[in-house]
Short mmCIF file of C-alpha atoms in Angstrom, two decimals:
data_model
loop_
_atom_site.label_atom_id
_atom_site.label_comp_id
_atom_site.label_asym_id
_atom_site.label_seq_id
_atom_site.Cartn_x
_atom_site.Cartn_y
_atom_site.Cartn_z
CA MET A 1 0.04 0.01 -0.05
CA ARG A 2 1.55 3.31 -1.09
CA SER A 3 2.17 6.12 1.46
CA GLY A 4 -0.08 8.47 -0.56
CA ASP A 5 -2.98 5.93 -0.13
CA ASN A 6 -2.30 5.72 3.54
CA ARG A 7 -2.47 9.46 3.90
CA LEU A 8 -5.69 9.74 1.95
CA PHE A 9 -7.16 6.97 4.08
CA LEU A 10 -6.16 8.54 7.33
CA SER A 11 -7.47 11.98 6.14
CA LEU A 12 -10.83 10.48 5.37
CA VAL A 13 -10.97 8.65 8.60
CA VAL A 14 -10.18 11.88 10.59
CA ALA A 15 -12.78 13.78 8.46
CA SER A 16 -15.39 11.15 9.09
CA ALA A 17 -14.53 11.20 12.86
CA VAL A 18 -14.85 15.08 13.07
CA VAL A 19 -18.20 14.95 11.23
CA ALA A 20 -19.42 12.23 13.58
CA MET A 21 -18.25 14.14 16.64
CA VAL A 22 -19.87 17.43 15.61
CA ALA A 23 -23.05 15.68 14.77
CA GLY A 24 -22.97 14.11 18.17
CA ILE A 25 -22.18 17.29 20.17
CA TRP A 26 -24.11 19.78 18.25
CA PRO A 27 -26.83 17.80 16.36
CA THR A 28 -28.78 20.91 15.65
CA MET A 29 -25.89 22.37 13.69
CA LEU A 30 -24.94 19.36 11.67
CA PRO A 31 -27.38 16.65 10.87
CA ILE A 32 -26.28 12.95 11.13
CA SER A 33 -26.92 12.53 7.49
CA VAL A 34 -23.75 14.47 6.61
CA LEU A 35 -21.85 11.28 7.33
CA ALA A 36 -22.91 10.28 3.77
CA VAL A 37 -20.53 12.77 2.33
CA PRO A 38 -17.32 11.02 3.38
CA LEU A 39 -18.76 7.72 2.55
CA LEU A 40 -19.31 8.88 -0.99
CA ILE A 41 -15.89 10.47 -1.29
CA GLY A 42 -14.20 7.33 0.08
CA ASN A 43 -16.17 5.13 -2.47
CA ILE A 44 -14.56 7.19 -5.22
CA VAL A 45 -10.99 7.57 -4.14
CA LEU A 46 -10.21 4.57 -1.83
CA GLY A 47 -9.00 1.16 -2.97
CA PRO A 48 -10.81 -1.99 -2.31
CA ARG A 49 -8.46 -2.92 0.67
CA GLN A 50 -8.97 0.31 2.43
CA LEU A 51 -12.66 1.01 1.59
CA PRO A 52 -14.27 -1.74 3.68
CA TRP A 53 -12.36 -0.55 6.80
CA PHE A 54 -13.34 2.98 6.20
CA VAL A 55 -16.98 2.06 5.80
CA VAL A 56 -16.93 0.04 9.02
CA ILE A 57 -15.25 2.89 10.93
CA THR A 58 -17.76 5.40 9.71
CA LEU A 59 -20.76 3.27 10.47
CA ALA A 60 -19.29 2.71 13.98
CA GLY A 61 -19.09 6.42 14.34
CA LEU A 62 -22.83 6.54 13.20
CA ALA A 63 -23.78 3.95 15.84
CA ILE A 64 -21.96 5.94 18.63
CA VAL A 65 -23.54 9.25 17.83
CA SER A 66 -27.00 8.13 17.03
CA PRO A 67 -28.02 7.67 20.72
CA ARG A 68 -26.79 11.27 21.39
CA GLN A 69 -29.40 12.80 19.26
CA PRO A 70 -31.61 15.04 21.50
CA GLU A 71 -34.86 13.58 20.13
CA ILE A 72 -35.26 10.37 17.96
CA THR A 73 -37.92 11.54 15.65
CA ALA A 74 -39.10 9.57 12.44
CA TYR A 75 -36.97 12.07 10.37
CA VAL A 76 -33.81 11.17 12.43
CA VAL A 77 -34.46 7.49 12.15
CA VAL A 78 -34.85 7.83 8.34
CA GLU A 79 -31.43 9.80 8.09
CA ILE A 80 -29.74 6.99 10.18
CA LEU A 81 -31.23 4.29 7.91
CA VAL A 82 -30.16 6.20 4.72
CA VAL A 83 -26.60 6.47 5.93
CA PHE A 84 -26.48 2.81 7.03
CA VAL A 85 -27.95 1.52 3.85
CA LEU A 86 -25.65 3.61 1.76
CA GLY A 87 -22.63 2.32 3.72
CA LEU A 88 -23.79 -1.24 3.15
CA ILE A 89 -24.12 -0.70 -0.48
CA ILE A 90 -20.60 0.69 -0.70
CA LEU A 91 -19.26 -2.08 1.33
CA LEU A 92 -20.77 -4.64 -0.99
CA SER A 93 -19.51 -2.86 -4.04
CA SER A 94 -16.02 -2.79 -2.51
CA PHE A 95 -15.99 -6.59 -2.50
CA ARG A 96 -16.69 -6.62 -6.21
CA ARG A 97 -13.85 -4.21 -6.81
CA THR A 98 -11.40 -6.66 -5.19
CA ARG A 99 -11.31 -8.53 -8.43
CA LEU A 100 -9.79 -5.38 -10.09
CA GLY A 101 -7.63 -4.27 -7.20
CA VAL A 102 -7.93 -0.49 -7.81
CA ALA A 103 -10.26 2.32 -6.56
CA GLY A 104 -13.34 3.29 -8.54
CA ALA A 105 -12.09 6.36 -10.24
CA ARG A 106 -8.73 4.88 -10.87
CA GLY A 107 -10.17 1.67 -12.27
CA GLU A 108 -12.34 3.61 -14.61
CA SER A 109 -9.50 5.76 -15.90
CA MET A 110 -7.49 2.52 -16.43
CA LEU A 111 -10.31 1.03 -18.50
CA VAL A 112 -10.73 4.15 -20.58
CA ASP A 113 -6.86 4.21 -21.10
CA LEU A 114 -7.03 0.63 -22.14
CA ARG A 115 -9.83 1.39 -24.57
CA ASP A 116 -7.94 4.28 -26.03
CA ARG A 117 -4.74 2.47 -26.39
CA ILE A 118 -6.29 -0.50 -28.25
CA SER A 119 -8.38 1.82 -30.31
CA ARG A 120 -5.17 3.46 -31.49
CA GLN A 121 -4.06 0.12 -32.88
CA GLY A 122 -7.02 0.38 -35.37
CA GLN A 123 -5.98 3.77 -36.70
CA LEU A 124 -5.16 3.64 -40.32
CA PRO A 125 -1.56 3.99 -41.34
CA ASP A 126 -0.39 6.76 -43.71
CA LEU A 127 -0.86 5.81 -47.35
CA PRO A 128 0.40 7.23 -50.68
CA ARG A 129 -1.34 10.31 -51.98
CA ASP A 130 -3.28 8.46 -54.63
CA TRP A 131 -5.14 6.39 -51.92
CA TYR A 132 -7.90 7.63 -49.59
CA VAL A 133 -9.06 5.37 -46.73
CA GLU A 134 -11.58 6.26 -44.11
CA THR A 135 -13.27 4.38 -41.34
CA ALA A 136 -16.38 5.09 -39.30
CA LEU A 137 -17.69 3.29 -36.20
CA ARG A 138 -20.95 3.60 -34.26
CA SER A 139 -21.88 1.64 -31.21
CA ALA A 140 -25.37 0.51 -30.16
CA ASP A 141 -27.31 3.23 -28.44
CA GLY A 142 -24.08 5.54 -28.37
CA THR A 143 -22.30 3.48 -25.69
CA PRO A 144 -18.42 3.99 -25.49
CA PHE A 145 -17.73 0.30 -26.15
CA ALA A 146 -18.85 -1.64 -29.25
CA GLY A 147 -18.57 -5.17 -30.63
CA ASP A 148 -17.36 -3.87 -34.09
CA PHE A 149 -13.84 -2.75 -34.67
CA VAL A 150 -11.34 -2.18 -37.45
CA VAL A 151 -7.60 -3.02 -37.44
CA ALA A 152 -5.09 -2.10 -40.09
CA ALA A 153 -1.45 -2.63 -40.89
CA ARG A 154 1.09 -1.54 -43.47
CA PRO A 155 4.09 -3.77 -42.74
CA HIS A 156 7.42 -1.88 -42.94
CA ASN A 157 5.73 0.93 -44.78
CA GLY A 158 5.73 -1.06 -47.92
CA ASP A 159 3.45 -1.67 -50.88
CA ARG A 160 1.14 -3.84 -48.80
CA PHE A 161 -1.86 -2.49 -46.88
CA ASP A 162 -4.01 -4.94 -44.91
CA VAL A 163 -7.31 -4.00 -43.11
CA VAL A 164 -9.82 -6.19 -41.22
CA VAL A 165 -13.35 -5.31 -40.19
CA VAL A 166 -14.58 -7.51 -37.27
CA ASP A 167 -18.01 -7.99 -35.73
CA VAL A 168 -17.82 -9.65 -32.37
CA SER A 169 -20.88 -11.64 -31.05
CA GLY A 170 -23.18 -9.46 -28.96
CA LYS A 171 -23.44 -5.66 -29.14
CA GLY A 172 -22.59 -2.57 -27.15
CA ASP A 173 -21.09 -2.99 -23.65
CA GLU A 174 -21.69 -6.75 -23.54
CA ALA A 175 -19.35 -7.20 -26.47
CA GLY A 176 -17.01 -4.46 -25.54
CA THR A 177 -14.60 -6.47 -23.36
CA ARG A 178 -14.20 -9.15 -25.97
CA SER A 179 -13.63 -6.66 -28.77
CA LEU A 180 -10.92 -4.89 -26.70
CA LEU A 181 -9.10 -8.28 -26.37
CA LEU A 182 -9.56 -9.22 -29.98
CA SER A 183 -8.62 -5.90 -31.45
CA GLY A 184 -5.23 -6.01 -29.66
CA ALA A 185 -4.59 -9.64 -30.67
CA PHE A 186 -5.86 -9.24 -34.27
CA GLY A 187 -3.76 -6.10 -34.74
CA GLY A 188 -0.71 -7.99 -33.70
CA LEU A 189 -1.49 -10.94 -36.04
CA LEU A 190 -2.23 -8.77 -39.01
CA GLY A 191 1.16 -7.14 -39.17
CA ALA A 192 3.13 -10.32 -38.46
CA LEU A 193 1.48 -12.78 -40.80
CA HIS A 194 1.17 -13.27 -44.51
CA PRO A 195 -2.34 -12.22 -45.55
CA GLU A 196 -3.51 -15.78 -46.34
CA ASP A 197 -2.60 -16.90 -42.86
CA PHE A 198 -4.44 -14.20 -40.84
CA LEU A 199 -8.01 -15.67 -40.72
CA PRO A 200 -6.87 -19.15 -39.79
CA ALA A 201 -4.68 -17.76 -37.03
CA ALA A 202 -7.43 -15.54 -35.78
CA ASN A 203 -9.86 -18.62 -35.86
CA ASP A 204 -7.18 -20.61 -33.74
CA PHE A 205 -6.91 -17.60 -31.35
CA LEU A 206 -10.68 -17.40 -30.73
CA LEU A 207 -10.88 -21.28 -30.22
CA GLN A 208 -8.28 -21.13 -27.54
CA GLN A 209 -10.23 -18.50 -25.62
CA ASP A 210 -13.08 -21.13 -25.02
CA TRP A 211 -15.66 -18.38 -24.54
CA SER A 212 -19.39 -19.37 -24.29
CA GLU A 213 -20.08 -16.68 -26.84
CA GLY A 214 -16.58 -16.63 -28.45
CA PHE A 215 -17.39 -16.25 -32.05
CA ALA A 216 -16.90 -13.36 -34.47
CA THR A 217 -17.27 -12.55 -38.14
CA ALA A 218 -14.56 -10.76 -40.16
CA ILE A 219 -13.63 -9.51 -43.53
CA HIS A 220 -9.98 -9.11 -44.56
CA LEU A 221 -8.72 -7.04 -47.46
CA SER A 222 -5.11 -7.12 -48.65
CA LEU A 223 -4.22 -4.30 -51.05
CA ASN A 224 -1.18 -3.80 -53.23
CA LEU A 225 -0.69 0.05 -53.19
CA THR A 226 1.38 -0.07 -56.41
CA SER A 227 -0.69 -2.26 -58.72
CA GLY A 228 -4.09 -1.84 -57.05
CA ASP A 229 -4.51 -5.64 -56.84
CA ILE A 230 -6.70 -6.68 -53.94
CA LYS A 231 -7.70 -10.04 -52.26
CA VAL A 232 -10.60 -10.37 -49.98
CA TRP A 233 -11.38 -13.12 -47.52
CA THR A 234 -14.50 -13.38 -45.29
CA ALA A 235 -15.35 -15.37 -42.21
CA GLY A 236 -19.11 -15.51 -42.07
CA HIS A 237 -19.19 -11.76 -42.83
CA PRO A 238 -21.11 -9.63 -45.31
CA PRO A 239 -19.22 -9.40 -48.62
CA ALA A 240 -17.18 -6.35 -49.81
CA VAL A 241 -18.74 -4.22 -52.58
CA GLN A 242 -16.70 -2.36 -55.17
CA LEU A 243 -17.53 0.47 -57.55
CA SER A 244 -15.96 0.38 -60.89
CA ALA A 245 -15.37 3.99 -62.04
CA GLY A 246 -15.08 2.91 -65.67
CA SER A 247 -18.57 1.36 -65.88
CA GLY A 248 -20.27 3.05 -62.99
CA ARG A 249 -21.47 -0.30 -61.68
CA TRP A 250 -21.09 -1.92 -58.27
CA SER A 251 -20.07 -5.51 -57.88
CA VAL A 252 -20.10 -7.86 -54.85
CA HIS A 253 -17.14 -9.90 -53.94
CA ASP A 254 -18.64 -13.09 -52.80
CA THR A 255 -16.20 -15.26 -50.72
CA GLU A 256 -16.53 -18.27 -48.49
CA GLY A 257 -15.42 -18.95 -44.87
CA PRO A 258 -16.95 -19.99 -41.68
CA VAL A 259 -17.51 -17.81 -38.63
CA LEU A 260 -14.36 -17.43 -36.52
CA GLY A 261 -14.22 -19.42 -33.31
CA LEU A 262 -16.39 -22.38 -34.15
CA ILE A 263 -14.71 -24.78 -36.44
CA PRO A 264 -11.11 -26.01 -35.78
CA GLY A 265 -8.86 -25.98 -38.85
CA ALA A 266 -11.32 -23.91 -40.86
CA GLU A 267 -10.34 -22.85 -44.34
CA PHE A 268 -11.00 -19.53 -45.99
CA THR A 269 -11.31 -18.93 -49.79
CA GLY A 270 -10.43 -15.50 -51.02
CA THR A 271 -11.38 -13.68 -54.29
CA ARG A 272 -9.10 -11.45 -56.32
CA ALA A 273 -9.93 -8.12 -58.06
CA ILE A 274 -8.13 -4.85 -59.01
CA MET A 275 -8.84 -1.29 -58.06
CA ARG A 276 -8.25 1.15 -60.84
CA PRO A 277 -8.19 4.95 -60.57
CA GLY A 278 -11.61 6.20 -59.42
CA ASP A 279 -12.68 2.90 -57.95
CA VAL A 280 -14.18 2.48 -54.43
CA VAL A 281 -14.41 -0.50 -52.15
CA LEU A 282 -16.64 -0.59 -48.99
CA LEU A 283 -16.18 -3.06 -46.15
CA TYR A 284 -18.87 -3.01 -43.45
CA THR A 285 -20.53 -5.04 -40.67
CA ASP A 286 -23.95 -6.48 -40.71
CA GLY A 287 -25.29 -3.66 -38.60
CA MET A 288 -25.19 -1.55 -41.77
CA VAL A 289 -27.31 -3.86 -43.99
CA GLU A 290 -29.25 -6.32 -41.86
CA THR A 291 -32.24 -5.89 -39.68
CA PRO A 292 -34.79 -8.43 -38.13
CA THR A 293 -37.40 -7.50 -40.85
CA ARG A 294 -34.83 -7.08 -43.85
CA ASP A 295 -32.89 -9.56 -45.65
CA ILE A 296 -29.10 -8.95 -45.94
CA GLY A 297 -29.31 -9.00 -49.73
CA LEU A 298 -31.85 -6.04 -49.66
CA GLY A 299 -29.70 -4.34 -47.15
CA ILE A 300 -26.74 -4.52 -49.55
CA ASP A 301 -28.75 -3.06 -52.35
CA ARG A 302 -29.73 -0.21 -50.04
CA LEU A 303 -26.15 0.44 -49.10
CA VAL A 304 -25.21 0.57 -52.76
CA GLY A 305 -28.02 2.91 -53.50
CA SER A 306 -26.98 5.19 -50.63
CA ALA A 307 -23.31 5.16 -51.77
CA GLU A 308 -24.26 6.22 -55.16
CA ARG A 309 -25.99 9.25 -53.74
CA GLU A 310 -23.60 10.14 -50.93
CA LEU A 311 -20.28 9.48 -52.68
CA ARG A 312 -21.03 11.23 -55.97
CA GLY A 313 -17.99 13.23 -56.75
CA ASN A 314 -16.99 13.53 -53.02
CA PHE A 315 -15.45 10.76 -51.13
CA VAL A 316 -14.00 12.81 -48.26
CA HIS A 317 -15.93 11.81 -45.00
CA GLY A 318 -18.03 9.57 -47.20
CA ALA A 319 -17.79 6.66 -44.68
CA LYS A 320 -19.17 8.95 -41.92
CA ARG A 321 -22.04 10.10 -44.13
CA LEU A 322 -22.98 6.56 -45.04
CA ILE A 323 -22.82 5.18 -41.53
CA ASP A 324 -25.04 8.05 -40.25
CA SER A 325 -27.70 7.42 -43.01
CA LEU A 326 -27.83 3.67 -42.71
CA GLY A 327 -28.33 0.98 -40.17
CA SER A 328 -30.09 0.77 -36.82
CA ARG A 329 -28.97 2.94 -33.86
CA HIS A 330 -29.60 0.03 -31.64
CA ASP A 331 -26.93 -2.06 -33.38
CA ASP A 332 -23.10 -1.74 -33.69
CA ARG A 333 -22.00 -0.60 -37.11
CA ALA A 334 -18.64 -0.22 -38.76
CA LEU A 335 -17.75 0.96 -42.26
CA LEU A 336 -14.46 1.26 -44.09
CA LEU A 337 -14.01 3.08 -47.37
CA ILE A 338 -11.07 2.73 -49.75
CA HIS A 339 -10.75 4.94 -52.81
CA ARG A 340 -8.11 5.09 -55.38
CA ARG A 341 -7.85 8.61 -56.60
#
């Protein structure tokens, strides 16, 4: 236990004792309910080892000063019960925090820092000037965690650019912890392996986790930044769609591959294509195209129709415009746009 934590603990104990003493000596000046204040402060700043002791000490002070009240009215009884119940709730929550081992505010900041660090792994690397890449993510009901994520890599700043769009089982907060772990692991695999080996390795990694809901869908695109050649693999994921600038037509890159985390030794068959100047490729999750009342095929048609309207002559921030116009706000959504200028 650090000396700073000890000083904070002792300061709160002294503050709680002073409040209890004043409430006992001059009850008309300071109501007994003020003891709730140090309890709330302790709940925020104290660690799980110190917090139970602080709650017990504060409630002991409450028990000592309660009989010293000049008149035990119904209002005073309610004040005592409220402080006692509050202390009991904080005590029970402190036992749950023991699993994390840090105080409430510090634990929250650690989780936010972890989320931000892993999210930075999904940041798109710098590409040559003739390529424009943009990604947009939206979580279910606006929660800060989502089950959809994007990871990208450009090994050694060479001619190869790899990007993966993943949809973890579940949505929102319930999928957030799994997506945090997978985004870090997939980011490491993507930069270290040959493109053909990524989805098999990701499938093996998920199988090793042995999660009850440990499956995910993914689409992996590997792009040669010099020639424009692309290869796309999917694992139970909606297909990529490509706009051919020469013909003005959209095509669907159908590929085969099972969902990640279900079948040991699964094989994934990719498809090849080429991106010429003016072409666009969209990668997306099923939250963009599928609803309980709409077939995924109709959703892809709607996505293509929206892309024709939103991207006409202007691809900058196109992914954000598309993701804001499509999909349900009650589902996680991710969209990645690649344009060859």
